[in-house]
Coordinates of C-alpha atoms in Angstrom, one line a residue:
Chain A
X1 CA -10.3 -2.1 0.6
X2 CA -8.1 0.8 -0.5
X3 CA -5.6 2.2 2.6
X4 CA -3.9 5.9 2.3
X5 CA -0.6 5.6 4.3
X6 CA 1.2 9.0 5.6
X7 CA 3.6 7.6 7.9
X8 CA 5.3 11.3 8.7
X9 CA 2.8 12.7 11.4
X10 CA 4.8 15.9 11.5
X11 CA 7.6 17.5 9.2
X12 CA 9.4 20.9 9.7
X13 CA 10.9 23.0 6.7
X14 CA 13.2 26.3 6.5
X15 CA 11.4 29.0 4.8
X16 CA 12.2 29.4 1.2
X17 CA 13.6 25.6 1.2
X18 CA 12.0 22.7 -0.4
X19 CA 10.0 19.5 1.4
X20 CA 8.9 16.9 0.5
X21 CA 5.5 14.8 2.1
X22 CA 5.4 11.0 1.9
X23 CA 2.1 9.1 0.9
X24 CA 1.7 5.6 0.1
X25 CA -1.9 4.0 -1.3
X26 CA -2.8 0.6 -1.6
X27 CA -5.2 -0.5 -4.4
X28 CA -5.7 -3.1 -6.9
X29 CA -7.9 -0.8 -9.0
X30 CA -6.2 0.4 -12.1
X31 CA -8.0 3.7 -12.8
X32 CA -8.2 6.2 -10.0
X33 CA -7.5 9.9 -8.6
X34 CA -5.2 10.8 -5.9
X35 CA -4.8 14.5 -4.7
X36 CA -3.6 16.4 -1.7
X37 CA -5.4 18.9 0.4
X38 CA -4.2 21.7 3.3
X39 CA -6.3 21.4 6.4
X40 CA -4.4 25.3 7.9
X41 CA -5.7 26.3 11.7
X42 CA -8.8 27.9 9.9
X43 CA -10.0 24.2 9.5
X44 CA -11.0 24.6 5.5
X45 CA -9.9 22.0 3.6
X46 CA -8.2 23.6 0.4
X47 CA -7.6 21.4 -2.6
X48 CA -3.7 21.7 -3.5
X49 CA -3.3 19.1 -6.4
X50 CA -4.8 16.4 -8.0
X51 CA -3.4 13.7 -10.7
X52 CA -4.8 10.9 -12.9
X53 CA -3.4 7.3 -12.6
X54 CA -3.1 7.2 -16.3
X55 CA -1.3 10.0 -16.5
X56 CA 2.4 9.1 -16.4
X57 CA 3.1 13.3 -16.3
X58 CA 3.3 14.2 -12.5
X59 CA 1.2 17.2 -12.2
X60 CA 2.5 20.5 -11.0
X61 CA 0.6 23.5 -9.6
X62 CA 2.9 26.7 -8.7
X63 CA 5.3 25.4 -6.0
X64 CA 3.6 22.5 -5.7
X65 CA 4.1 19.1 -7.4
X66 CA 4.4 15.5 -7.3
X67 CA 6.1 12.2 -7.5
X68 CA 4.0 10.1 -8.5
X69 CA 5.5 6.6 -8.6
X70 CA 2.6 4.2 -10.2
X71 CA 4.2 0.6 -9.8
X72 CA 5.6 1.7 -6.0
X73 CA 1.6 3.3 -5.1
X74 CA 3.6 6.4 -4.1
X75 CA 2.1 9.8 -4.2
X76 CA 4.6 12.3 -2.7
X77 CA 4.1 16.2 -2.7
X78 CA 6.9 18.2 -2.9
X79 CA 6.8 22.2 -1.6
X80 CA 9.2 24.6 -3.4
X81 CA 10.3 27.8 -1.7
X82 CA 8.5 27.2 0.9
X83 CA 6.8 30.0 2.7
X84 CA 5.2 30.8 6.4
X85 CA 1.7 30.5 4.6
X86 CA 2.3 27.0 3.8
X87 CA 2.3 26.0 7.4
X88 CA -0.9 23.3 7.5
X89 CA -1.9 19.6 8.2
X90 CA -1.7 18.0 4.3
X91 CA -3.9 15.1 3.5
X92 CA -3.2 12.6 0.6
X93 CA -6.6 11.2 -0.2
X94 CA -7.6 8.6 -3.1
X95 CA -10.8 8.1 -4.9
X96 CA -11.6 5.4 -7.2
X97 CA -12.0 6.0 -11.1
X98 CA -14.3 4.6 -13.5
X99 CA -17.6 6.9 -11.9
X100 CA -17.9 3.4 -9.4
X101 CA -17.8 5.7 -6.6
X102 CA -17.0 9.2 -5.2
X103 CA -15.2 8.5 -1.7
X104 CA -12.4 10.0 -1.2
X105 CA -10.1 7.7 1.3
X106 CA -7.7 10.1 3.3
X107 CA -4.7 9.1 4.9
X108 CA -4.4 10.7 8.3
X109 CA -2.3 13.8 7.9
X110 CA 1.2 15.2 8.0
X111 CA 1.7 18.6 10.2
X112 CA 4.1 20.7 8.5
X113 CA 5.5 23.4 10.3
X114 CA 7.6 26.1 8.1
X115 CA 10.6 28.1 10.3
X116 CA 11.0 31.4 9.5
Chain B
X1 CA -19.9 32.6 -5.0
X2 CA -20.0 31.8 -1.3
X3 CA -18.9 28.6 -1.1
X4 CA -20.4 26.0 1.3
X5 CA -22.2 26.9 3.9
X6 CA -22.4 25.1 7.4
X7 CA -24.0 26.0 10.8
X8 CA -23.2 26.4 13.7
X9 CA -19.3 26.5 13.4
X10 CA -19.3 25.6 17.2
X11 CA -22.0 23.3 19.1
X12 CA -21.5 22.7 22.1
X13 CA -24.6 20.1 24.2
X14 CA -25.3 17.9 27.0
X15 CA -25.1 14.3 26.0
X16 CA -28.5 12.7 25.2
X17 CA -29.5 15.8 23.2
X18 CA -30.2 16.4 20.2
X19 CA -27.9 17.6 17.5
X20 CA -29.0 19.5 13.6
X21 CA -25.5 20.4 11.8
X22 CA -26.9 22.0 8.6
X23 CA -25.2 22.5 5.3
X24 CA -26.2 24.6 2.2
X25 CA -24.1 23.3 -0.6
X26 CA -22.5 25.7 -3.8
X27 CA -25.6 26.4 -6.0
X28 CA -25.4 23.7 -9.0
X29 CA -23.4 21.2 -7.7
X30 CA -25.1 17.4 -7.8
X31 CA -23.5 15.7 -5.1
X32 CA -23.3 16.5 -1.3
X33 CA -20.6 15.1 1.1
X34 CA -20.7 14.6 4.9
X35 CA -17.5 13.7 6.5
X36 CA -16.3 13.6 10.3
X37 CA -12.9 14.6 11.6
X38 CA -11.6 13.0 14.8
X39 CA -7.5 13.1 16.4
X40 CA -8.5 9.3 16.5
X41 CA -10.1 8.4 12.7
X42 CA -8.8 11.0 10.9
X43 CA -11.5 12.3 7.7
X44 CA -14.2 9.6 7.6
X45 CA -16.9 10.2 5.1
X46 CA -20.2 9.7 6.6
X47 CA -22.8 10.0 3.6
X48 CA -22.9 11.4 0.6
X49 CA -26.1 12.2 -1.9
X50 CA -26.1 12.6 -5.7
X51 CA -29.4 15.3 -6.4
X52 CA -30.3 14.9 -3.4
X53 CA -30.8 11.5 -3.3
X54 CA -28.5 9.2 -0.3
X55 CA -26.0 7.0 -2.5
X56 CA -23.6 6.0 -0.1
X57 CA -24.4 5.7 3.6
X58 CA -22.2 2.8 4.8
X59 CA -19.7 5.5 6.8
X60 CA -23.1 6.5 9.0
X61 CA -21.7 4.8 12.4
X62 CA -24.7 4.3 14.2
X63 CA -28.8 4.7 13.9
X64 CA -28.1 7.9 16.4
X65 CA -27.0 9.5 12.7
X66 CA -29.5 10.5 10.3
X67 CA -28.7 12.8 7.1
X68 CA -31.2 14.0 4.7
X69 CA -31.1 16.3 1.7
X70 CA -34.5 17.7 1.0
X71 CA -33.8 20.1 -2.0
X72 CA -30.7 21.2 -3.9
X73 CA -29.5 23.6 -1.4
X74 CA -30.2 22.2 1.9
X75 CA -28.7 19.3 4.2
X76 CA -28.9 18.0 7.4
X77 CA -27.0 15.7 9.8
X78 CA -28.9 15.2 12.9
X79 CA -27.1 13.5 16.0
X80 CA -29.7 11.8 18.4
X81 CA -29.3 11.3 21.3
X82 CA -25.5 12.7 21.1
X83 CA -22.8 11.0 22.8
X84 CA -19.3 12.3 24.2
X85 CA -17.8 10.4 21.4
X86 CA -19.2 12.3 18.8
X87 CA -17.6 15.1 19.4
X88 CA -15.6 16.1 16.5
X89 CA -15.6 18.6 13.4
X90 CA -18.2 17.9 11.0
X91 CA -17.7 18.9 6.8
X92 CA -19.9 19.1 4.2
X93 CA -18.5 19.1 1.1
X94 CA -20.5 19.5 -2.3
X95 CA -18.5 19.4 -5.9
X96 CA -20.2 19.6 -9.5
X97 CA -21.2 17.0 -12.1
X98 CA -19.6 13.7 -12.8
X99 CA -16.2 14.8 -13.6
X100 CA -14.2 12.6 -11.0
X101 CA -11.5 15.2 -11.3
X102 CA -13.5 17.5 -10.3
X103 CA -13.0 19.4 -6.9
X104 CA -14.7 18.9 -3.6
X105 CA -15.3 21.8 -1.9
X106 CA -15.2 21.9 1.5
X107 CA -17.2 24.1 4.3
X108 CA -15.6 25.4 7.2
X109 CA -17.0 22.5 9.6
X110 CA -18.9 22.6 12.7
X111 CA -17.3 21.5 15.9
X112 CA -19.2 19.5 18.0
X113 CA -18.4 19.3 21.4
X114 CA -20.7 16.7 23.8
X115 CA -20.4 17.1 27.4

């Protein structure tokens, strides 16, 4: 069965500094999805970014993009500049390709907290 | 567009009651999500539907859970009898079409609380 791993249950940044969220996935499918969504204290769940397996291009939105390391199963989201507003839980979650299925697997969060 | 819609966004009941958490989904999306969000489990999908029809049920933990989907914009997840450890916040989530990038949208939950 496919695990998501975030093993940082919380992470603190500066404002305007950059941070960077761990995920680990373990699968032995070859085609798949892995994104990462902000739960903030509203409770919405807010798609951030999303990238292809088969993409070796790790996908960037704004200040917001990713590491993502195939061969290792690493998915790591990296904030930019960060900013008050970016203060949230962040969920890794991966779904399997191939239109077999449409779970998305979460891993079980990381709390960031941004400093002013 | 509104985005999903789900009622109540609080619930608060006695255990041994019974529980509708309702969800209207974003108008032309095909597949419906129910998920359940606990300190303990993290985001568990419970059920999800493709038009309209349950495809996926295995996350449903108990016979208590029921889900059904009767048109295009309407879903329920009914609790009975609730239990104190069903408390939680509930999500429905609905996205479009068979794109698997495509995004799931979320609604702003329902938290359960069972006394």
């Amino acid at each position: 069965a496919q695990t998501v791993t975030q093993s940082q249950p919380e992470m603190s940044v500066q404002e305007a500094e950059t941070v960077t969220l761990s995920c680990t996935y373990d699968t032995s499918e070859s085609d798949y999805y892995l994104f990462w969504y902000k739960q903030p204290p509203s409770r919405q769940m807010i798609l951030v970014i999303r990238q292809e397996a088969y993409k070796q291009q790790n996908a960037t939105e704004n200040r917001f993009s990713v590491n993502f390391q195939k061969a290792a199963k690493s998915f790591s989201l990296k904030i930019s500049d960060s900013q008050l507003g970016d203060a949230a839980m962040y969920f890794c979650a991966y779904r399997r390709g191939g239109g077999a299925t449409n779970k998305l697997i979460f891993g079980t969060g990381t709390l960031l907290a941004v400093q002013p | 567009d509104a985005g999903v819609i789900q009622s109540p966004r609080h619930e608060v009941t006695e255990m041994g009651q019974e529980v509708t958490l309702r969800c209207k989904p974003i108008s032309g999306h095909d597949y419906l999500f129910w998920y359940r969000q606990t300190m303990m489990r993290g985001l568990e999908l419970l059920i999800y539907f493709n038009n309209n029809v349950p495809i996926d049920d295995s996350g449903m933990p108990e016979d208590r859970f029921s889900a059904k989907m009767p048109n295009a914009s309407f879903s329920t997840l009914k609790i009975q009898p609730s239990e104190p450890r069903d408390s939680a916040v509930y999500f429905c989530a609905s996205r479009p079409g068979t794109d698997p990038l495509s995004e799931q949208f979320f609604g702003p939950g329902t938290r359960l609380t069972v006394l």
